[in-house]
Coordinates of C-alpha atoms and ligand atoms in Angstrom, one line a residue:
M1 CA 59.8 96.3 140.9
K2 CA 57.9 93.5 138.9
V3 CA 57.1 89.9 140.5
Y4 CA 55.5 86.9 138.7
N5 CA 52.4 86.2 140.7
T6 CA 51.2 82.7 140.1
L7 CA 47.6 83.8 141.0
T8 CA 47.4 85.8 137.6
R9 CA 50.1 84.2 135.8
T10 CA 51.0 87.6 134.9
K11 CA 54.5 89.9 136.2
E12 CA 52.8 92.7 138.4
D13 CA 54.0 95.6 140.1
F14 CA 55.0 94.7 143.8
I15 CA 53.0 97.0 145.8
P16 CA 52.9 95.8 149.5
Q17 CA 49.4 96.4 151.4
E18 CA 51.5 98.7 153.5
E19 CA 54.3 101.1 152.5
G20 CA 57.6 99.8 153.5
K21 CA 56.3 96.8 154.9
V22 CA 56.4 93.2 153.6
K23 CA 54.9 90.4 155.3
M24 CA 56.3 86.9 154.1
Y25 CA 55.3 83.3 154.5
V26 CA 57.3 80.6 153.2
C27 CA 56.3 76.6 153.6
G28 CA 59.0 74.8 155.4
P29 CA 60.2 71.2 155.5
T30 CA 58.4 68.2 157.2
V31 CA 61.4 67.2 159.6
Y32 CA 61.9 63.3 159.3
N33 CA 65.3 63.5 157.5
Y34 CA 68.1 65.8 156.2
I35 CA 66.9 68.5 153.9
H36 CA 67.7 67.7 150.3
I37 CA 68.7 69.9 147.3
G38 CA 65.0 70.4 146.4
N39 CA 64.1 71.5 149.5
A40 CA 67.4 74.0 149.5
R41 CA 66.2 75.8 146.4
P42 CA 63.1 77.3 148.4
Y43 CA 65.4 78.1 151.4
V44 CA 67.9 80.2 149.1
V45 CA 65.5 81.6 146.6
F46 CA 63.2 83.2 149.2
D47 CA 65.9 84.3 151.6
T48 CA 67.4 85.8 148.9
V49 CA 64.2 87.6 147.8
R50 CA 64.0 88.8 151.4
R51 CA 67.5 89.8 151.3
Y52 CA 66.7 92.1 148.1
L53 CA 63.8 93.5 149.9
E54 CA 65.5 94.5 152.7
Y55 CA 68.4 96.2 150.5
K56 CA 65.4 98.4 149.0
G57 CA 64.4 99.3 152.3
Y58 CA 61.6 97.2 153.2
D59 CA 61.0 95.9 156.6
V60 CA 60.5 92.4 156.0
T61 CA 58.5 89.9 158.4
Y62 CA 59.5 86.3 157.5
I63 CA 57.6 83.4 158.6
Q64 CA 58.7 79.7 157.6
N65 CA 57.4 76.9 159.4
F66 CA 58.4 73.4 160.2
T67 CA 55.9 70.8 160.1
D68 CA 56.8 68.3 163.0
V69 CA 53.3 66.4 163.0
D70 CA 53.5 63.8 159.8
D71 CA 53.0 60.4 159.0
K72 CA 56.7 59.9 157.7
I73 CA 58.0 61.2 161.4
I74 CA 55.9 58.8 163.2
K75 CA 56.9 56.2 160.5
K76 CA 60.6 57.2 161.3
A77 CA 60.1 57.3 165.0
N78 CA 58.5 53.7 165.2
E79 CA 61.0 52.5 163.0
E80 CA 64.2 53.8 165.2
H81 CA 62.0 53.3 168.7
S82 CA 62.0 56.7 169.6
S83 CA 59.3 59.4 169.5
M84 CA 57.9 61.8 166.9
E85 CA 59.2 64.6 169.6
E86 CA 62.8 63.1 169.4
V87 CA 63.0 62.8 165.6
S88 CA 61.6 66.2 164.8
N89 CA 63.5 68.1 167.5
R90 CA 67.0 66.4 166.0
F91 CA 66.0 67.0 162.0
I92 CA 65.2 70.8 163.1
K93 CA 68.4 70.9 164.2
E94 CA 70.1 69.4 161.4
A95 CA 67.8 71.9 159.1
F96 CA 69.2 75.1 160.9
T97 CA 72.9 73.6 160.5
D98 CA 72.1 73.2 156.8
A99 CA 70.7 76.7 156.3
D100 CA 73.2 78.2 158.5
G101 CA 75.9 76.5 155.8
L102 CA 73.8 78.2 153.1
N103 CA 74.0 81.6 154.6
V104 CA 69.9 81.4 155.1
K105 CA 68.8 84.0 157.5
R106 CA 66.9 82.9 160.1
A107 CA 63.2 83.7 159.5
T108 CA 61.4 86.2 161.9
H109 CA 59.7 83.1 163.6
H110 CA 60.2 79.4 162.6
P111 CA 56.5 77.9 164.1
R112 CA 56.0 74.5 164.7
V113 CA 52.5 72.3 164.4
T114 CA 52.8 70.9 167.8
E115 CA 53.1 74.5 169.4
E116 CA 50.1 75.8 167.5
M117 CA 47.5 73.3 168.6
D118 CA 45.0 75.7 169.9
N119 CA 44.8 78.0 167.0
I120 CA 44.6 75.4 164.6
I121 CA 41.6 73.7 166.4
E122 CA 40.3 77.2 166.6
M123 CA 40.4 78.1 162.7
I124 CA 38.8 74.4 162.2
K125 CA 36.1 75.3 164.5
T126 CA 35.5 78.5 162.6
L127 CA 35.4 76.7 159.2
V128 CA 32.8 74.2 160.9
E129 CA 30.5 77.1 162.1
N130 CA 30.7 79.1 158.9
G131 CA 29.3 75.6 156.8
Y132 CA 32.8 75.5 155.2
A133 CA 33.4 72.3 156.8
Y134 CA 31.7 68.9 158.1
E135 CA 32.6 66.2 160.6
N136 CA 32.2 62.4 159.9
D137 CA 33.0 60.2 162.8
G138 CA 36.1 62.2 164.2
T139 CA 37.2 63.5 160.7
V140 CA 36.5 67.0 159.6
Y141 CA 36.6 67.7 156.2
Y142 CA 36.6 70.7 154.1
N143 CA 33.8 71.2 152.0
T144 CA 35.2 72.4 148.4
K145 CA 32.1 72.9 146.9
Q146 CA 31.1 75.6 149.3
F147 CA 34.1 77.7 148.5
P148 CA 33.3 78.4 144.6
E149 CA 36.9 79.9 143.9
Y150 CA 38.6 76.6 144.8
G151 CA 40.9 75.8 141.8
K152 CA 41.7 79.6 141.4
L153 CA 45.6 79.2 142.1
S154 CA 46.0 76.1 140.3
K155 CA 43.8 77.2 137.5
K156 CA 41.9 73.9 138.0
N157 CA 38.2 73.4 137.2
L158 CA 36.1 72.1 140.2
D159 CA 33.9 69.9 138.1
E160 CA 37.0 68.4 136.3
L161 CA 39.0 67.9 139.8
I162 CA 35.9 66.1 141.3
E163 CA 35.5 63.9 138.3
G164 CA 39.3 63.0 138.4
A165 CA 39.2 62.2 142.0
S166 CA 36.1 60.0 141.8
E167 CA 37.7 57.7 139.5
R168 CA 40.5 57.2 142.0
V169 CA 40.8 53.7 143.9
D170 CA 41.5 54.8 147.2
K171 CA 38.6 57.0 147.5
D172 CA 37.1 58.3 150.9
D173 CA 33.2 57.5 151.0
A174 CA 32.6 59.8 153.8
K175 CA 33.7 62.7 151.9
K176 CA 30.8 64.6 150.2
N177 CA 33.1 65.3 147.3
P178 CA 36.1 63.4 146.3
T179 CA 38.2 67.1 146.5
D180 CA 37.4 67.6 149.8
F181 CA 40.2 67.6 152.2
V182 CA 41.2 66.4 155.8
L183 CA 41.5 69.3 158.5
W184 CA 41.3 67.0 161.4
K185 CA 41.8 63.1 161.8
P186 CA 40.9 60.8 164.5
Y187 CA 43.6 59.2 166.6
K188 CA 44.8 55.9 165.8
P189 CA 47.0 53.6 168.4
G190 CA 50.4 54.4 168.4
E191 CA 50.2 58.0 167.0
P192 CA 50.4 61.3 168.5
K193 CA 47.0 62.9 169.8
W194 CA 45.6 66.4 170.9
S195 CA 41.9 66.8 171.9
S196 CA 39.8 68.7 170.3
P197 CA 35.5 69.2 169.7
W198 CA 35.7 66.2 167.6
G199 CA 37.3 63.8 169.7
E200 CA 41.4 63.1 170.1
G201 CA 43.4 63.1 166.9
R202 CA 45.6 65.4 164.9
P203 CA 45.6 68.0 162.3
G204 CA 45.9 67.5 158.1
W205 CA 48.6 69.2 156.7
H206 CA 47.1 71.9 155.0
I207 CA 45.3 73.9 158.1
E208 CA 49.0 74.7 159.8
C209 CA 50.1 77.3 156.9
S210 CA 46.6 79.0 156.9
V211 CA 47.1 79.3 160.9
M212 CA 50.5 80.4 161.3
A213 CA 50.1 82.8 158.5
K214 CA 47.1 84.4 160.5
K215 CA 49.2 84.1 163.7
Y216 CA 52.4 86.0 162.8
L217 CA 51.3 87.8 159.8
G218 CA 47.5 88.7 159.9
D219 CA 44.5 87.8 157.6
T220 CA 46.0 89.3 154.3
I221 CA 49.8 88.7 153.7
D222 CA 52.0 90.1 150.8
I223 CA 54.0 87.0 149.5
H224 CA 53.2 83.4 149.9
A225 CA 56.0 81.3 148.4
G226 CA 57.1 78.0 148.0
G227 CA 58.0 75.3 145.5
E228 CA 56.2 74.9 142.5
D229 CA 54.8 71.4 143.6
L230 CA 52.8 72.9 146.7
I231 CA 50.6 74.8 144.2
F232 CA 48.2 72.0 144.2
P233 CA 46.5 71.2 146.4
H234 CA 48.7 72.6 149.2
H235 CA 48.3 76.2 148.3
E236 CA 45.2 75.8 146.9
N237 CA 43.8 74.3 150.2
E238 CA 45.4 77.4 152.1
I239 CA 43.4 79.7 150.1
A240 CA 40.3 77.8 150.6
Q241 CA 40.7 77.5 154.5
S242 CA 41.9 81.1 154.9
E243 CA 39.7 82.9 152.7
A244 CA 36.7 81.0 154.0
A245 CA 37.5 81.6 157.9
N246 CA 38.9 85.0 157.4
G247 CA 36.7 86.6 154.8
K248 CA 39.4 88.5 153.2
P249 CA 41.8 87.8 150.5
F250 CA 44.9 85.6 151.5
S251 CA 48.1 86.5 149.9
K252 CA 48.5 89.3 147.4
Y253 CA 51.5 87.5 145.6
W254 CA 52.2 83.9 145.3
L255 CA 55.9 83.0 144.4
H256 CA 56.7 79.6 143.3
N257 CA 60.3 78.0 142.6
G258 CA 60.9 75.4 139.8
F259 CA 62.2 72.0 140.1
I260 CA 65.7 70.5 140.2
M261 CA 66.6 68.2 138.0
I262 CA 69.8 65.7 138.4
D263 CA 71.8 65.1 135.5
N264 CA 68.6 66.4 133.5
E265 CA 66.4 63.7 135.3
K266 CA 63.7 64.3 137.7
M267 CA 65.1 63.9 141.5
S268 CA 63.6 60.7 143.3
K269 CA 64.4 58.4 145.7
S270 CA 63.6 55.2 143.6
A271 CA 65.9 56.6 140.8
G272 CA 68.9 56.8 143.2
N273 CA 69.7 60.2 142.4
F274 CA 68.2 61.8 145.5
F275 CA 70.9 64.1 147.4
T276 CA 70.7 65.7 150.8
V277 CA 72.5 69.2 151.2
R278 CA 74.4 67.3 153.7
E279 CA 75.9 64.9 151.0
I280 CA 76.6 67.3 148.5
S281 CA 78.2 69.5 151.2
E282 CA 80.6 67.1 151.8
Q283 CA 81.9 67.4 148.1
F284 CA 81.5 71.1 147.9
P285 CA 81.2 74.1 150.4
Y286 CA 78.1 75.3 151.1
E287 CA 78.6 78.5 149.8
V288 CA 78.6 77.0 146.1
I289 CA 75.4 75.3 146.5
R290 CA 73.9 78.1 147.5
F291 CA 75.6 80.2 144.4
F292 CA 74.6 77.2 142.1
I293 CA 71.2 77.4 142.9
L294 CA 71.3 81.5 142.1
N295 CA 72.7 81.0 138.6
G296 CA 69.4 80.2 137.3
H297 CA 66.6 82.0 137.5
Y298 CA 64.2 80.8 140.4
R299 CA 61.3 79.8 138.1
S300 CA 62.9 77.7 135.6
P301 CA 64.3 74.2 136.3
L302 CA 67.6 73.8 137.7
N303 CA 69.8 71.1 136.4
F304 CA 71.9 69.8 139.1
S305 CA 75.3 68.3 137.9
R306 CA 78.8 67.9 139.2
E307 CA 80.2 69.7 136.2
L308 CA 77.5 72.5 136.7
M309 CA 78.6 72.7 140.6
Q310 CA 82.4 72.8 139.4
A311 CA 82.1 75.6 137.0
C312 CA 80.1 77.8 140.0
Q313 CA 82.9 76.8 142.2
N314 CA 85.2 78.6 139.9
G315 CA 83.1 81.4 139.4
L316 CA 82.5 82.0 143.0
E317 CA 86.0 81.6 143.4
R318 CA 86.9 84.6 140.9
I319 CA 84.7 86.6 143.0
K320 CA 86.4 85.7 146.2
N321 CA 89.8 86.2 144.8
C322 CA 89.0 89.8 143.8
N323 CA 87.5 90.5 147.1
T324 CA 90.7 89.5 148.6
D325 CA 92.8 91.5 146.0
L326 CA 90.7 94.8 146.7
Q327 CA 91.0 94.1 150.3
H328 CA 95.1 94.0 150.2
Y329 CA 95.3 97.2 148.1
I330 CA 93.1 99.0 150.5
D331 CA 95.1 97.7 153.3
N332 CA 98.3 98.8 151.7
C333 CA 97.6 101.2 149.3
H334 CA 98.8 105.1 150.1
D335 CA 95.9 107.2 151.6
S336 CA 95.7 109.4 148.1
K337 CA 92.4 111.1 147.3
L338 CA 90.5 110.0 143.9
S339 CA 92.6 110.8 141.0
Q340 CA 90.7 112.8 137.9
A341 CA 90.6 109.4 135.9
E342 CA 89.1 107.6 138.8
T343 CA 86.2 110.0 139.3
K344 CA 85.4 109.3 135.7
L345 CA 85.6 105.7 136.4
L346 CA 82.8 105.9 139.4
D347 CA 80.3 106.7 136.8
E348 CA 81.3 103.4 135.1
L349 CA 81.1 101.9 138.3
E350 CA 77.7 102.9 139.0
K351 CA 76.4 101.2 136.0
Y352 CA 77.3 97.8 137.2
R353 CA 74.8 98.6 140.5
T354 CA 72.2 99.6 138.0
Q355 CA 72.4 96.5 136.0
F356 CA 72.3 94.6 139.1
E357 CA 69.0 96.1 140.3
T358 CA 67.5 95.9 137.2
A359 CA 67.9 92.4 137.0
M360 CA 66.5 91.7 140.6
D361 CA 63.5 94.2 139.8
D362 CA 62.7 92.1 136.9
D363 CA 61.1 89.2 139.1
F364 CA 64.3 88.5 140.7
N365 CA 66.6 87.3 138.1
T366 CA 69.7 86.1 139.8
A367 CA 71.1 84.6 136.7
D368 CA 71.3 88.3 135.4
A369 CA 72.5 89.7 138.6
V370 CA 75.3 87.2 138.9
S371 CA 76.4 87.8 135.5
A372 CA 76.3 91.8 136.7
I373 CA 78.7 90.6 139.3
Y374 CA 81.1 89.1 137.0
E375 CA 81.5 92.1 135.0
L376 CA 82.0 94.3 138.2
V377 CA 84.6 92.1 138.7
R378 CA 86.2 92.3 135.8
F379 CA 85.9 95.8 135.8
I380 CA 87.8 95.9 139.3
N381 CA 90.5 93.6 138.1
K382 CA 91.1 95.8 135.4
N383 CA 91.6 98.7 137.3
L384 CA 93.6 97.3 140.4
K385 CA 96.9 99.2 139.8
E386 CA 99.9 99.7 142.2
N387 CA 98.8 103.8 142.1
I388 CA 95.0 103.0 142.6
S389 CA 93.5 105.5 145.3
K390 CA 92.2 104.1 148.8
E391 CA 88.9 105.8 147.9
F392 CA 88.4 104.3 144.6
A393 CA 89.5 101.0 146.1
E394 CA 86.9 101.3 148.7
R395 CA 84.3 102.5 146.9
E396 CA 84.6 99.2 144.8
M397 CA 84.5 97.1 147.8
E398 CA 81.7 98.6 148.7
L399 CA 79.7 98.1 145.9
L400 CA 81.1 94.5 145.3
G401 CA 80.1 93.9 149.1
K402 CA 76.7 95.3 149.1
L403 CA 75.7 93.2 145.7
C404 CA 77.4 89.9 146.7
G405 CA 75.1 90.7 150.3
V406 CA 71.7 90.4 148.6
L407 CA 72.7 87.3 146.9
G408 CA 74.2 85.9 150.4
I409 CA 77.4 84.7 148.8
N410 CA 79.6 86.9 151.1
K411 CA 79.4 85.3 153.9
E412 CA 82.2 86.1 156.6
K413 CA 84.6 83.5 156.9
E414 CA 84.1 80.9 159.7
K415 CA 85.6 80.4 162.9
A416 CA 87.7 77.5 161.9
N417 CA 88.6 79.5 158.7
D418 CA 89.7 82.5 161.0
E419 CA 92.0 80.0 162.8
D420 CA 93.6 79.1 159.6
T421 CA 94.2 82.6 158.5
A422 CA 95.8 83.2 161.6
V423 CA 98.3 80.0 160.9
I424 CA 98.8 80.9 157.2
E425 CA 99.8 84.8 158.2
E426 CA 102.3 83.3 160.8
L427 CA 103.9 81.3 158.0
L428 CA 104.0 84.1 155.7
A429 CA 105.8 86.4 158.2
K430 CA 108.1 83.7 159.2
R431 CA 108.9 83.8 155.2
T432 CA 109.4 87.4 155.0
E433 CA 111.8 87.0 157.9
A434 CA 113.5 84.2 156.3
K435 CA 113.7 86.1 153.0
K436 CA 115.1 89.2 154.8
N437 CA 118.0 87.2 156.6
K438 CA 118.5 85.2 152.9
N439 CA 118.0 82.0 153.9
F440 CA 116.1 81.3 150.9
A441 CA 115.7 77.7 151.4
E442 CA 113.4 78.0 154.4
A443 CA 111.3 80.5 152.4
D444 CA 110.8 78.2 149.7
A445 CA 110.0 75.7 152.1
I446 CA 107.2 77.6 153.7
R447 CA 105.8 78.5 150.4
D448 CA 105.8 74.8 149.7
K449 CA 104.0 74.2 152.7
L450 CA 101.5 77.3 152.1
T451 CA 100.9 75.7 148.4
E452 CA 100.0 72.1 150.4
M453 CA 97.3 73.8 152.6
G454 CA 95.8 75.2 149.2
V455 CA 97.2 78.8 149.8
T456 CA 98.6 80.8 146.7
I457 CA 101.0 83.8 147.5
K458 CA 101.9 86.5 145.3
D459 CA 104.9 89.2 146.0
T460 CA 104.0 92.5 145.1
R461 CA 105.3 95.9 145.8
Q462 CA 102.9 96.5 148.5
G463 CA 103.6 93.3 150.4
V464 CA 102.9 89.5 150.1
Q465 CA 99.4 89.0 148.7
W466 CA 97.7 85.7 149.6
F467 CA 94.3 83.7 148.9
R468 CA 93.0 80.4 149.1
G469 CA 92.9 78.0 145.9
Ligands
ZN1 ZN1 52.2 75.6 153.4

């Protein structure tokens, strides 16, 4: 399996430190609003990376944080006369609602900054003691000049960075170097505070990820992931902090997803093309959002548009219909053993598994993996015949289910859907009864009602088949 490592700018063989185990850290959102489509991409992409690693037999420990101390949260709390805690608790809950909708598995741990304060202070103390950080009037800065490798992830040259930063108007004269960044900031009225050796205050943003990765995964992790906008300065700073504090390499592989574009333009609040996942989910089901995200390679920019979403919805529907058809045959076909012709076809079936794995082994190419599923669906549809054996249908179902499971697009129908199913099946039973009694008017009326509910029915020799859409 090859993964593209931002640190080396090359595709490398994936070899975790410990055989069979993967330690993975993904930067999470700052919780002052609903998550937007740009946050949804790393959620879905790295959840899929995790699912594929698990499919390959790895035991994955997955950590994703919530930034629940931040200027934006404080601002929001002040605006609505509530507290930082109230705002962050609310939006953590909402983020879980969206993540669950997107079928993103819960992380092994979801640490929050407010709950990790002792360890944060501990790491800053270590950095000060080691000479990598210094205090000035209640503020603790990281001294970037002390870490010669600063810039190794973003491939930025420290001297050029210093020059660029020193030209900025908002420069901070308390810093030794313009590239130094804040580890701890002093308390200002109206803000939350914690006591520390440098007085009351709160941590800067970057330190939390170094601390949480260390606490839950150890000094060196296998995969650190996030959006490409985090490469500099956030991930560069994480490396500087962790490697200076622990004296060991921080992460073996760095994975970054590309930007989301809206109708070929960069998403921004000012351009008015800024969408939350919740807003989009009102027009398209969550699973379509997930499928849309996986239709592109994670490192390429992804263009979001209504037309592309619609195309993805249709594609997903095709996969789901195939699944429903197949299930119908499994439920109704005679329990016959594989025919000779089917035994031959099994070899062909395996080709789709190989095609899917080849795509995913090549730096998680989900776009090609989706194509492999489409081809599998075509194969299944072509071979769905009245005399198909149960065993053959089950083998096909097993493969389709497994591959869709890696992409997270075969979420069990939700509870509401199940209730819906009970209603549909009751109507279908009534319709069958009406037909048996030659009451065709009633049978037609029930069919119309089902059509209205978005249900299509097909009469086959093995009974009535139905699907949504
Ligand atoms: Zn982070």
